[in-house]
Coordinates of C-alpha atoms in Angstrom, one line a residue:
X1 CA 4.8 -30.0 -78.7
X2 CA 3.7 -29.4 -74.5
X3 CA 4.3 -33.1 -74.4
X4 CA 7.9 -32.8 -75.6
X5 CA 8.7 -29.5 -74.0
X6 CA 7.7 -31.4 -70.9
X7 CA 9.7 -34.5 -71.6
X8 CA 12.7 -32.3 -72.0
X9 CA 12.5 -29.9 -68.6
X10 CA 12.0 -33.1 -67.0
X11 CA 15.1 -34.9 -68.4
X12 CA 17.4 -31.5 -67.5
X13 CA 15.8 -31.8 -63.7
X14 CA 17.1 -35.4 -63.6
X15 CA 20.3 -34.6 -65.2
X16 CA 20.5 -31.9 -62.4
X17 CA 19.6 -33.8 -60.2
X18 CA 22.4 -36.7 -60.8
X19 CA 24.7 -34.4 -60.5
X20 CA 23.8 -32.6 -57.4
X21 CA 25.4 -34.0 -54.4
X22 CA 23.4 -36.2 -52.4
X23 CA 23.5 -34.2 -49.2
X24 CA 22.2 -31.2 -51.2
X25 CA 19.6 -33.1 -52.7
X26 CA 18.0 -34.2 -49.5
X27 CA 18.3 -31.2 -47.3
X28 CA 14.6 -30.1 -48.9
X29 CA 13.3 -33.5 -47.9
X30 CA 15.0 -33.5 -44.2
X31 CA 13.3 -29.9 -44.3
X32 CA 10.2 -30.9 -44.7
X33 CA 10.6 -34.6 -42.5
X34 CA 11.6 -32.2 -39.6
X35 CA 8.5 -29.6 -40.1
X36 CA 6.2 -32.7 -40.2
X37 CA 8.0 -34.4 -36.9
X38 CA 6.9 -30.6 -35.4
X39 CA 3.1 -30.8 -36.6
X40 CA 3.2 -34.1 -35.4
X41 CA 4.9 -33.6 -31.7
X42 CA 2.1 -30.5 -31.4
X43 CA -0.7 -32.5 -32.1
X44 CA 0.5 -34.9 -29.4
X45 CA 1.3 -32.3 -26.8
X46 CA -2.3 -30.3 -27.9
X47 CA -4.3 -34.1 -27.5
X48 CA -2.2 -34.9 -24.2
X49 CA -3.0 -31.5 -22.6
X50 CA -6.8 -31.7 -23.7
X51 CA -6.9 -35.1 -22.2
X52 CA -5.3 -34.0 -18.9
X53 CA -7.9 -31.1 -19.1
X54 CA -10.8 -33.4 -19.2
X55 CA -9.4 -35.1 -15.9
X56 CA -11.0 -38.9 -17.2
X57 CA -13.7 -37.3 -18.5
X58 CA -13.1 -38.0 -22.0
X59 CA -16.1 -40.9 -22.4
X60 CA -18.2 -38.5 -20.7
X61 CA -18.2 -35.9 -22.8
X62 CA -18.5 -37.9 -25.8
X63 CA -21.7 -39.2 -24.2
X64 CA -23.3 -36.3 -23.3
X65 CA -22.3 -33.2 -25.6
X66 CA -24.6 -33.7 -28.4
X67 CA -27.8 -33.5 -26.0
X68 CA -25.8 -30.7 -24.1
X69 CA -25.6 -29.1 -27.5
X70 CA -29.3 -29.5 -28.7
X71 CA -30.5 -27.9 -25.4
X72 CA -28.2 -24.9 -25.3
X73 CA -29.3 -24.9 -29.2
X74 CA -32.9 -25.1 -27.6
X75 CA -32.4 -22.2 -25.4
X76 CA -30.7 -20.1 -27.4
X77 CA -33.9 -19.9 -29.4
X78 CA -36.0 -19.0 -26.5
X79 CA -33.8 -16.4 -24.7
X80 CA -31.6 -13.4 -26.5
X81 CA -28.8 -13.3 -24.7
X82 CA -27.8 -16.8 -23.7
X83 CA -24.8 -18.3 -24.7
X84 CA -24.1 -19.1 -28.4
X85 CA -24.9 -21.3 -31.3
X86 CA -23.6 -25.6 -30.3
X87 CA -20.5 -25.0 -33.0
X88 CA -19.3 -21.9 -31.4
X89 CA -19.8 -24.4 -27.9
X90 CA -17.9 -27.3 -29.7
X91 CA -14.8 -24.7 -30.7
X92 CA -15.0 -23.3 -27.3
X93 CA -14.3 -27.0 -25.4
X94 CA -11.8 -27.4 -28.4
X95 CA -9.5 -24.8 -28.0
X96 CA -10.2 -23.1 -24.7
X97 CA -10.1 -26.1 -22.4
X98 CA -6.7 -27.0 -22.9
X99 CA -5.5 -23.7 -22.2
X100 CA -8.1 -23.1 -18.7
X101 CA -4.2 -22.9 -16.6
X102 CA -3.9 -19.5 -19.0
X103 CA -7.2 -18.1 -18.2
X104 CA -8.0 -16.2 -15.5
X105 CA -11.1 -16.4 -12.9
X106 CA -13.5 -14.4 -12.7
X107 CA -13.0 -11.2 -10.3
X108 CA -16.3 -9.7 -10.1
X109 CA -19.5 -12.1 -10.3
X110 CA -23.0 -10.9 -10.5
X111 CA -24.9 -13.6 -8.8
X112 CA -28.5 -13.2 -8.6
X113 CA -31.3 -12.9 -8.9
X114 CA -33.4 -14.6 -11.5
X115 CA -35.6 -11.5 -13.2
X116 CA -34.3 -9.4 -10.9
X117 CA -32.1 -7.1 -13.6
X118 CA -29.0 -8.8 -14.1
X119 CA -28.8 -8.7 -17.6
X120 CA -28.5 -5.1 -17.6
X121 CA -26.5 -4.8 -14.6
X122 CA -24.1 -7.0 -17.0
X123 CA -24.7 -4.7 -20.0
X124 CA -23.9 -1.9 -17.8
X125 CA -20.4 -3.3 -15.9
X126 CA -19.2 -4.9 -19.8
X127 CA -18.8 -1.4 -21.0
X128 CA -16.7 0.1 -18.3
X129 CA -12.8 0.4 -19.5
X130 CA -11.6 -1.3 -17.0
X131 CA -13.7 -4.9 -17.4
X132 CA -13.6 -7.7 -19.1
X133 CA -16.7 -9.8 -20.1
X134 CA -17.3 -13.6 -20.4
X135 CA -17.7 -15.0 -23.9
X136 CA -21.1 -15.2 -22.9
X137 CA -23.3 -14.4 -20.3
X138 CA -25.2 -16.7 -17.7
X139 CA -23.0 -19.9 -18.6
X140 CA -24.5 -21.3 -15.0
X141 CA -21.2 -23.6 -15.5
X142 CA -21.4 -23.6 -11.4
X143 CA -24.9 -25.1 -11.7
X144 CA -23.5 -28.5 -12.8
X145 CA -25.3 -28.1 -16.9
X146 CA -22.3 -29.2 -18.4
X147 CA -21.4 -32.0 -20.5
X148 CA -18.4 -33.3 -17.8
X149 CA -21.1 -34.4 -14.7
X150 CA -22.8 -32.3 -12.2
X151 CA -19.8 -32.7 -9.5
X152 CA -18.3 -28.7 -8.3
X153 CA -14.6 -29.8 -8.4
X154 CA -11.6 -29.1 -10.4
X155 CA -13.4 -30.0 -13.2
X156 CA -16.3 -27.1 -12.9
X157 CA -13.8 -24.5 -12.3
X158 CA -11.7 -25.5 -15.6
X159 CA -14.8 -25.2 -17.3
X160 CA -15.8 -21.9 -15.5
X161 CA -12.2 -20.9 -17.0
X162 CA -13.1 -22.2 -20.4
X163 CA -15.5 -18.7 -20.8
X164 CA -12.6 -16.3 -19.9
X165 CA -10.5 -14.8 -21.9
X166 CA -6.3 -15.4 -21.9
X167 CA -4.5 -13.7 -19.3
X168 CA -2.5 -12.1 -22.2
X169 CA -5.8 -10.7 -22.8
X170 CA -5.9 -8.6 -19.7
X171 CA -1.7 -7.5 -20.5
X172 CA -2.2 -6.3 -23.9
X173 CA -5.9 -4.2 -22.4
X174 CA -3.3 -3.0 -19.4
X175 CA -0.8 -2.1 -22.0
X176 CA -3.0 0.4 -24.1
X177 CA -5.1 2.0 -21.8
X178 CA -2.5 2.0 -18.9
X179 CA -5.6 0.5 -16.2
X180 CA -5.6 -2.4 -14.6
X181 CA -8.2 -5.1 -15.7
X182 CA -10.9 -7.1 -14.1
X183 CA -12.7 -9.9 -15.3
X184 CA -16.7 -10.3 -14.5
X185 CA -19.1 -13.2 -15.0
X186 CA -23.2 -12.9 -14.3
X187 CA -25.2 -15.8 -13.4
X188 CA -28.4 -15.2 -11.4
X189 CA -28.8 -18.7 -10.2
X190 CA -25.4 -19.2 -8.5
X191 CA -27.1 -16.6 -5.3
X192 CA -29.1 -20.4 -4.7
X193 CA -26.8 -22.6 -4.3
X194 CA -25.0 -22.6 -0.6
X195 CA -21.8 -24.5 -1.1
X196 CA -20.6 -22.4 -3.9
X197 CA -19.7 -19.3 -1.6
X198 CA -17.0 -21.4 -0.4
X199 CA -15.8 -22.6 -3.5
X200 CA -15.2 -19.5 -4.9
X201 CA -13.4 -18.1 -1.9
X202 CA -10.9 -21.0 -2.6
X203 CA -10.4 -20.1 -6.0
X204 CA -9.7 -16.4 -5.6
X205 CA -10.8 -14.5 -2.0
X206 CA -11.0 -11.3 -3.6
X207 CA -13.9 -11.7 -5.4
X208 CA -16.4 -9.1 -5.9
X209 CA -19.8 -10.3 -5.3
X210 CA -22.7 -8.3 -6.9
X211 CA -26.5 -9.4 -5.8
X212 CA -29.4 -7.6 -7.6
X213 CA -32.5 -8.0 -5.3
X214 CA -36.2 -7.7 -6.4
X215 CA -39.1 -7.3 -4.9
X216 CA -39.9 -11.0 -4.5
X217 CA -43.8 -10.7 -5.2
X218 CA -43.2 -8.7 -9.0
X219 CA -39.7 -11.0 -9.3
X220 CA -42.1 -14.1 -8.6
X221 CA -45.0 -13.5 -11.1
X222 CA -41.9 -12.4 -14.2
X223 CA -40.5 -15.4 -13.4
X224 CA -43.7 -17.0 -14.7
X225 CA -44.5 -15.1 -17.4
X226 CA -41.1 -16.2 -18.4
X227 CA -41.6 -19.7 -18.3
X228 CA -45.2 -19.6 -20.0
X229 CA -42.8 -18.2 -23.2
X230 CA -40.9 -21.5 -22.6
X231 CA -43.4 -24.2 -22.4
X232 CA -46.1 -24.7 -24.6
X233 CA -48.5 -25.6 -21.3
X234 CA -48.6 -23.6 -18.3
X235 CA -50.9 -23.4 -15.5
X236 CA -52.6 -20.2 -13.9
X237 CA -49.7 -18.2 -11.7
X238 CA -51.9 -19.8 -8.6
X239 CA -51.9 -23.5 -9.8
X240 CA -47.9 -22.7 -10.8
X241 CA -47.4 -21.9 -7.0
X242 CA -48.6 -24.7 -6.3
X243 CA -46.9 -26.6 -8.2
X244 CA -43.6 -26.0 -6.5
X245 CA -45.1 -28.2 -3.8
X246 CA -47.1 -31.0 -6.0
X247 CA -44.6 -31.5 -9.1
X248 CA -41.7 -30.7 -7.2
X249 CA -42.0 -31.7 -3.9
X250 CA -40.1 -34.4 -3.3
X251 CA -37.0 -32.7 -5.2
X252 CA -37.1 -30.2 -2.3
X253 CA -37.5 -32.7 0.7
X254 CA -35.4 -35.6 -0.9
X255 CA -32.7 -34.2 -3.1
X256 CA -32.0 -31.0 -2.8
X257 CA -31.0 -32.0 1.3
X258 CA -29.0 -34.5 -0.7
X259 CA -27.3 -31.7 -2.8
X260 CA -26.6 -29.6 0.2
X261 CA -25.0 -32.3 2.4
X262 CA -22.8 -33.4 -0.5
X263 CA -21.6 -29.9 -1.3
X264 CA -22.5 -31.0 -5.4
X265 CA -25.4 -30.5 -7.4
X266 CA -24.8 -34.0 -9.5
X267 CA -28.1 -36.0 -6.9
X268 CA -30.2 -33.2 -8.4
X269 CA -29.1 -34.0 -12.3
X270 CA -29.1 -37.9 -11.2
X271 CA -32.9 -37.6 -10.2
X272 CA -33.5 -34.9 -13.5
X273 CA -32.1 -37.0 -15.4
X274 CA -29.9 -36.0 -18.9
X275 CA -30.5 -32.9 -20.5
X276 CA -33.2 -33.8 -23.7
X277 CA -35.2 -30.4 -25.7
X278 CA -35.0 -27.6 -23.7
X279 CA -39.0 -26.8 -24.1
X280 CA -39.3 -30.7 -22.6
X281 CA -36.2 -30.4 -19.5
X282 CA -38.4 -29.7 -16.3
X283 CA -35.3 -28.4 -13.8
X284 CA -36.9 -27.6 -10.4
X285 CA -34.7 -24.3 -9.5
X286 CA -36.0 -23.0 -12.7
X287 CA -39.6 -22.8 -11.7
X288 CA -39.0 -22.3 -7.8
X289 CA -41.1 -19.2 -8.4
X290 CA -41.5 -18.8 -4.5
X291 CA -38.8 -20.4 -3.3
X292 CA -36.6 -17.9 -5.1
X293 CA -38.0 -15.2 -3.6
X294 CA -36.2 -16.0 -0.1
X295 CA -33.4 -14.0 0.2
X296 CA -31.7 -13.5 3.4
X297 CA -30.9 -17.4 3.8
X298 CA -29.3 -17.4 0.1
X299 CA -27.5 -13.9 0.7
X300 CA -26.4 -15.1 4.2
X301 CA -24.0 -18.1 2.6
X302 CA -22.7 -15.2 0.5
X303 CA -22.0 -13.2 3.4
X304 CA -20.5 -15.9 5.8
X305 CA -17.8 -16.5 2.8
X306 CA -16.7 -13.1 1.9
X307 CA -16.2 -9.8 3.8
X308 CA -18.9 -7.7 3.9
X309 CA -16.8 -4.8 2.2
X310 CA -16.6 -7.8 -0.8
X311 CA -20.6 -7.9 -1.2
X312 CA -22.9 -5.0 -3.0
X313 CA -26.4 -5.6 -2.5
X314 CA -28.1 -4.0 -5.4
X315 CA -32.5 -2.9 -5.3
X316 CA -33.8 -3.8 -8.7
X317 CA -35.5 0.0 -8.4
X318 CA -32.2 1.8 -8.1
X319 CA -31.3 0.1 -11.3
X320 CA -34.3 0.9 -12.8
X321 CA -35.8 4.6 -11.3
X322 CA -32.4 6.0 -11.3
X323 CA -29.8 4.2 -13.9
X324 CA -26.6 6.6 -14.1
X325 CA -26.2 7.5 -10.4
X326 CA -26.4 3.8 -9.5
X327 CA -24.0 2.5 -11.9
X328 CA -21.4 5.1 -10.9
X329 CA -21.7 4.2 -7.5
X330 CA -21.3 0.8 -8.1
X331 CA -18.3 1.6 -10.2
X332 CA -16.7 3.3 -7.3
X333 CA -17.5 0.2 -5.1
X334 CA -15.7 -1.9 -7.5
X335 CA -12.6 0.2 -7.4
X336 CA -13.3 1.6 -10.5
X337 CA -13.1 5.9 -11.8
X338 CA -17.0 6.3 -12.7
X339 CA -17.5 6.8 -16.5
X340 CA -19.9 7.5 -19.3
X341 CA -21.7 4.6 -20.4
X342 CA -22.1 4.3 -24.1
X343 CA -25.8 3.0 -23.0
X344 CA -27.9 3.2 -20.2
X345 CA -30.8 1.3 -22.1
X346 CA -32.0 -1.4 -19.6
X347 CA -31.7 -5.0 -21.4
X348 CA -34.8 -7.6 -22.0
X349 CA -37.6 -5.0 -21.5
X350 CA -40.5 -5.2 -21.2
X351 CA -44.2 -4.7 -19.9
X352 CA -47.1 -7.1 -18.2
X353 CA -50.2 -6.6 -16.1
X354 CA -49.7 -7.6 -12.5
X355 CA -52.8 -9.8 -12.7
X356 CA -53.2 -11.4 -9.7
X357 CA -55.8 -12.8 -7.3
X358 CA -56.0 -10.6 -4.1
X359 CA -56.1 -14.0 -2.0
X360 CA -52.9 -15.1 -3.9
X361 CA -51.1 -11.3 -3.2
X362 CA -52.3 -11.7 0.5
X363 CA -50.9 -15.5 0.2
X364 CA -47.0 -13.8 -0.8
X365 CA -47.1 -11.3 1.9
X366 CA -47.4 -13.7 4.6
X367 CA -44.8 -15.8 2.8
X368 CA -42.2 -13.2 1.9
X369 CA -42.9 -10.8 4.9
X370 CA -40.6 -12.0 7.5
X371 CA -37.5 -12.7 5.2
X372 CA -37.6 -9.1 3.5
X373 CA -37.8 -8.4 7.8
X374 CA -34.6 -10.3 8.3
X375 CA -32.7 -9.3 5.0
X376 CA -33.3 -5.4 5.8
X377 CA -32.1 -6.1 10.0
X378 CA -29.2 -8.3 8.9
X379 CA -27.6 -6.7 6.0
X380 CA -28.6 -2.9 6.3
X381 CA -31.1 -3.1 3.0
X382 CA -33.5 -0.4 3.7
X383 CA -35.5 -1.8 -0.1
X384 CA -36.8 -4.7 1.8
X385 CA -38.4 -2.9 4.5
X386 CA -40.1 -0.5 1.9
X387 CA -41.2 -3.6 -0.4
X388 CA -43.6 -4.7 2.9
X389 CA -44.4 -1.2 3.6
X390 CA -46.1 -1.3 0.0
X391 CA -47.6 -5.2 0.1
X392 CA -49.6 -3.4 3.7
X393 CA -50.8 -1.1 1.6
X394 CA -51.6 -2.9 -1.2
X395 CA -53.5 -5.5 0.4
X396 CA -57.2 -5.9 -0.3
X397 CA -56.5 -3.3 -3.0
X398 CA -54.4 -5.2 -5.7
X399 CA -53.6 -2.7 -8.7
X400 CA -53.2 -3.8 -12.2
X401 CA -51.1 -0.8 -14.0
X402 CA -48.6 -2.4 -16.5
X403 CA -45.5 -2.3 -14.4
X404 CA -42.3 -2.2 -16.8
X405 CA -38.7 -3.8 -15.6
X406 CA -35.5 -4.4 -16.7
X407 CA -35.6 -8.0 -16.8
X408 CA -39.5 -8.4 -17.8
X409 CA -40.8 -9.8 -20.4
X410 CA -43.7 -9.0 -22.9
X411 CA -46.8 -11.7 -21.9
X412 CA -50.2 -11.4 -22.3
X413 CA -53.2 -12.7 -20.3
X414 CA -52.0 -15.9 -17.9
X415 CA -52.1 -19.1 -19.9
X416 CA -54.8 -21.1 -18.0
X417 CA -55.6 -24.9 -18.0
X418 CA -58.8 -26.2 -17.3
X419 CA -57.6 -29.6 -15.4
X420 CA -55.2 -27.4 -13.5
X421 CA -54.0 -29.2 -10.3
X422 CA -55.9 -27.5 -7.2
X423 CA -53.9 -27.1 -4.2
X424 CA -53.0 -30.1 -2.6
X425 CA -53.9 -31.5 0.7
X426 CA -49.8 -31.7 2.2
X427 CA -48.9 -29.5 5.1
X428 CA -48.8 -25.7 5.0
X429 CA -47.1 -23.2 6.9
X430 CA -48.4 -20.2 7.9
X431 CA -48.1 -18.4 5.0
X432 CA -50.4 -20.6 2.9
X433 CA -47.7 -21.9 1.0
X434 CA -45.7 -25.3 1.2
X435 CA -42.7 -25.8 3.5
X436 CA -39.7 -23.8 2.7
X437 CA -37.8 -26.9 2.7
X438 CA -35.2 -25.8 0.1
X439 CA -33.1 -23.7 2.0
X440 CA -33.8 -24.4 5.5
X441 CA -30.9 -27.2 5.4
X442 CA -29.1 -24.8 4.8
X443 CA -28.1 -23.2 8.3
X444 CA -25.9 -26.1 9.0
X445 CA -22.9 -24.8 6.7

């Protein structure tokens, strides 16, 4: 009966059919040949623009996102707050790089330092009414970790682009609350590299530039502890110093000059090699724990670019000791009406014995004094002076109360290694520690 109740509709839609005229019986199909001819010219025009985004870089990419992928998987895992899960990366490159000419650069960047409180500090400016955030925070794009080559070009600031959001974003925020918007980004490692300054006073000259300072003795020692959660071998916090020197010395004589002459971090991926596990990628910059500590050279490249005015210099104590007054200040610096923040809570908290040789405290102080000297004379930062005020007093008489920051981590006693490398047997300066011979190339820009 369903057979023959079909047979017969079927018959009466070919009877209609006949005698429907045949223009009328192929609109529908011209309908639907057109819609497809529309799919298919987007498709063409999306692949075209994506391709023209990647600037050549098409092989590239294909050759180097799934280990790009794994080790921001990797990292992920060992740090709460960095960027997002490889698929959320993929859709990212998908859909956001083809549109980079409809994104907008960022107009406030927090740039430093490592452990030194940036991850509040961007907790803390993301929840002001007038600011925009990344779609995550600490991409290090600028650093060269990307799956497009290590060269700071056209190419880097696409992909810088690729994290912010569409300028119709910023409209439509305009719109409804009746402010105008900013746009922010916080990286602590960009404060290290000298030839960005300039390239990001060629993208947009009225930049913001926000530097949170620690003092470089505690910001040294939580920048270990944070690596001994990393890797599953770690030397004694004296041995690790001297590391910088023994593992690492010939990245800071031989390739990092390289890096600064050429204006491009892509020597110092060529000699790391490609990105593999993140527990197994040794990166250099990443365990400068001394190095990092030597402000007023990175700081000065900041300041030859921009206008003072342009440049906050922000103590890690300020943003710890005394959270709301701080933040409103820095606010009003910005350009910004001061407001209640729905949280003042500082971000990756947490608390750690200063446990320390006194020979290796005395060993910092000799190291670190005279920068802290130069960064409070050059650039008006009374916290440097009172960070050697406090070493002189400390010396001889190292304390061990739990000291608690806004960028610490939890850690327990140091991880030691019997077979630890000793110190070697190169030239010292007169600080006990190895040549400073990552920045000093730097005075020639």
């Amino acid at each position: 009966h369903k057979f023959a109740c079909s047979w017969a509709k079927l018959r009466a839609l070919v009877q209609a059919a006949e005698a429907m005229p045949e223009q009328a019986m192929l609109a529908p199909l011209r309908g639907l040949e057109m819609a497809g001819l529309l799919v298919a010219a987007a498709v063409v025009v999306f692949v075209s623009v994506w391709l023209a985004a990647l600037n050549g870089r098409v092989f590239m990419l294909a050759k180097n996102l799934p280990a790009y992928i794994r080790w921001v998987r990797g990292k992920a895992k060992a740090s709460k707050n960095f960027l997002m899960p490889g698929r959320d990366l993929v859709m990212l490159f998908a859909f956001n790089l083809p549109t980079w000419w409809m994104r907008r650069f960022p107009e406030i960047l927090v740039v430093g330092t490592v452990k030194g409180g940036t991850s509040s500090m961007h907790d803390y400016l993301r929840q002001h009414p007038q600011i925009v955030e990344p779609a995550c925070k600490a991409a290090n794009f600028f650093t060269g970790r990307n799956p497009f080559g290590g060269d700071f070009d056209d190419m880097s600031i696409r992909i810088a682009k690729v994290f912010s959001p569409l300028e119709l974003t910023f409209w439509w925020r305009g719109l409804c609350t009746g402010l105008f918007q900013k746009h922010m980004d916080g990286s602590a490692f960009n404060l290290y590299f000298p030839w960005l300054p300039e390239r990001v006073r060629a993208v947009n000259p009225h930049t913001f530039i926000v530097i949170c300072l620690r003092d470089p003795i505690e910001r040294a020692y939580s920048h270990y502890k944070m690596e001994t959660r990393r890797q599953s071998k770690m030397y004694s916090f004296s041995e690790a110093l001297d590391n910088e020197e023994l593992v690492d010395g010939e990245f800071w004589r031989v390739v990092w000059p390289k890096c600064v002459d050429a204006k491009s971090i892509a020597p110092a991926w060529e000699y790391i090699g490609p990105l593999g596990e993140y527990e197994k990628t040794h990166i250099p910059w990443e365990s400068a724990f001394s190095r990092m500590g030597l402000y007023s050279e990175a700081v000065s490249t900041w300041y030859r670019a921009f206008p003072r005015e342009q440049i906050i210099l922000q103590a890690f104590d300020d943003i710890a000791n005394s959270t709301e007054s701080t933040v409103d200040n820095l606010f009003s610096r910005l350009g910004f009406q001061p407001c209640k923040l729905e949280s003042y809570a500082p971000k990756n908290q947490g608390e750690y014995s200063l446990d320390m040789e006194p020979e290796v405290f005395e060993r910092l102080v000799r190291y670190f004094e005279d920068d802290m000297l130069r960064l409070e004379r050059e650039f008006d930062f009374p916290a440097a002076g009172a960070w050697v005020r406090k070493w002189k007093t400390s010396v001889g008489t190292i304390q061990k109360n739990p000291l608690t920051s806004c960028n610490g981590l939890t850690n327990g006693n140091d991880l030691k290694n019997g077979n630890g490398l000793k110190n070697g047997n190169g030239p010292k300066n007169s600080s006990g520690l190895k040549d400073r011979s990552w920045l000093k190339y730097t005075s020639a820009l």
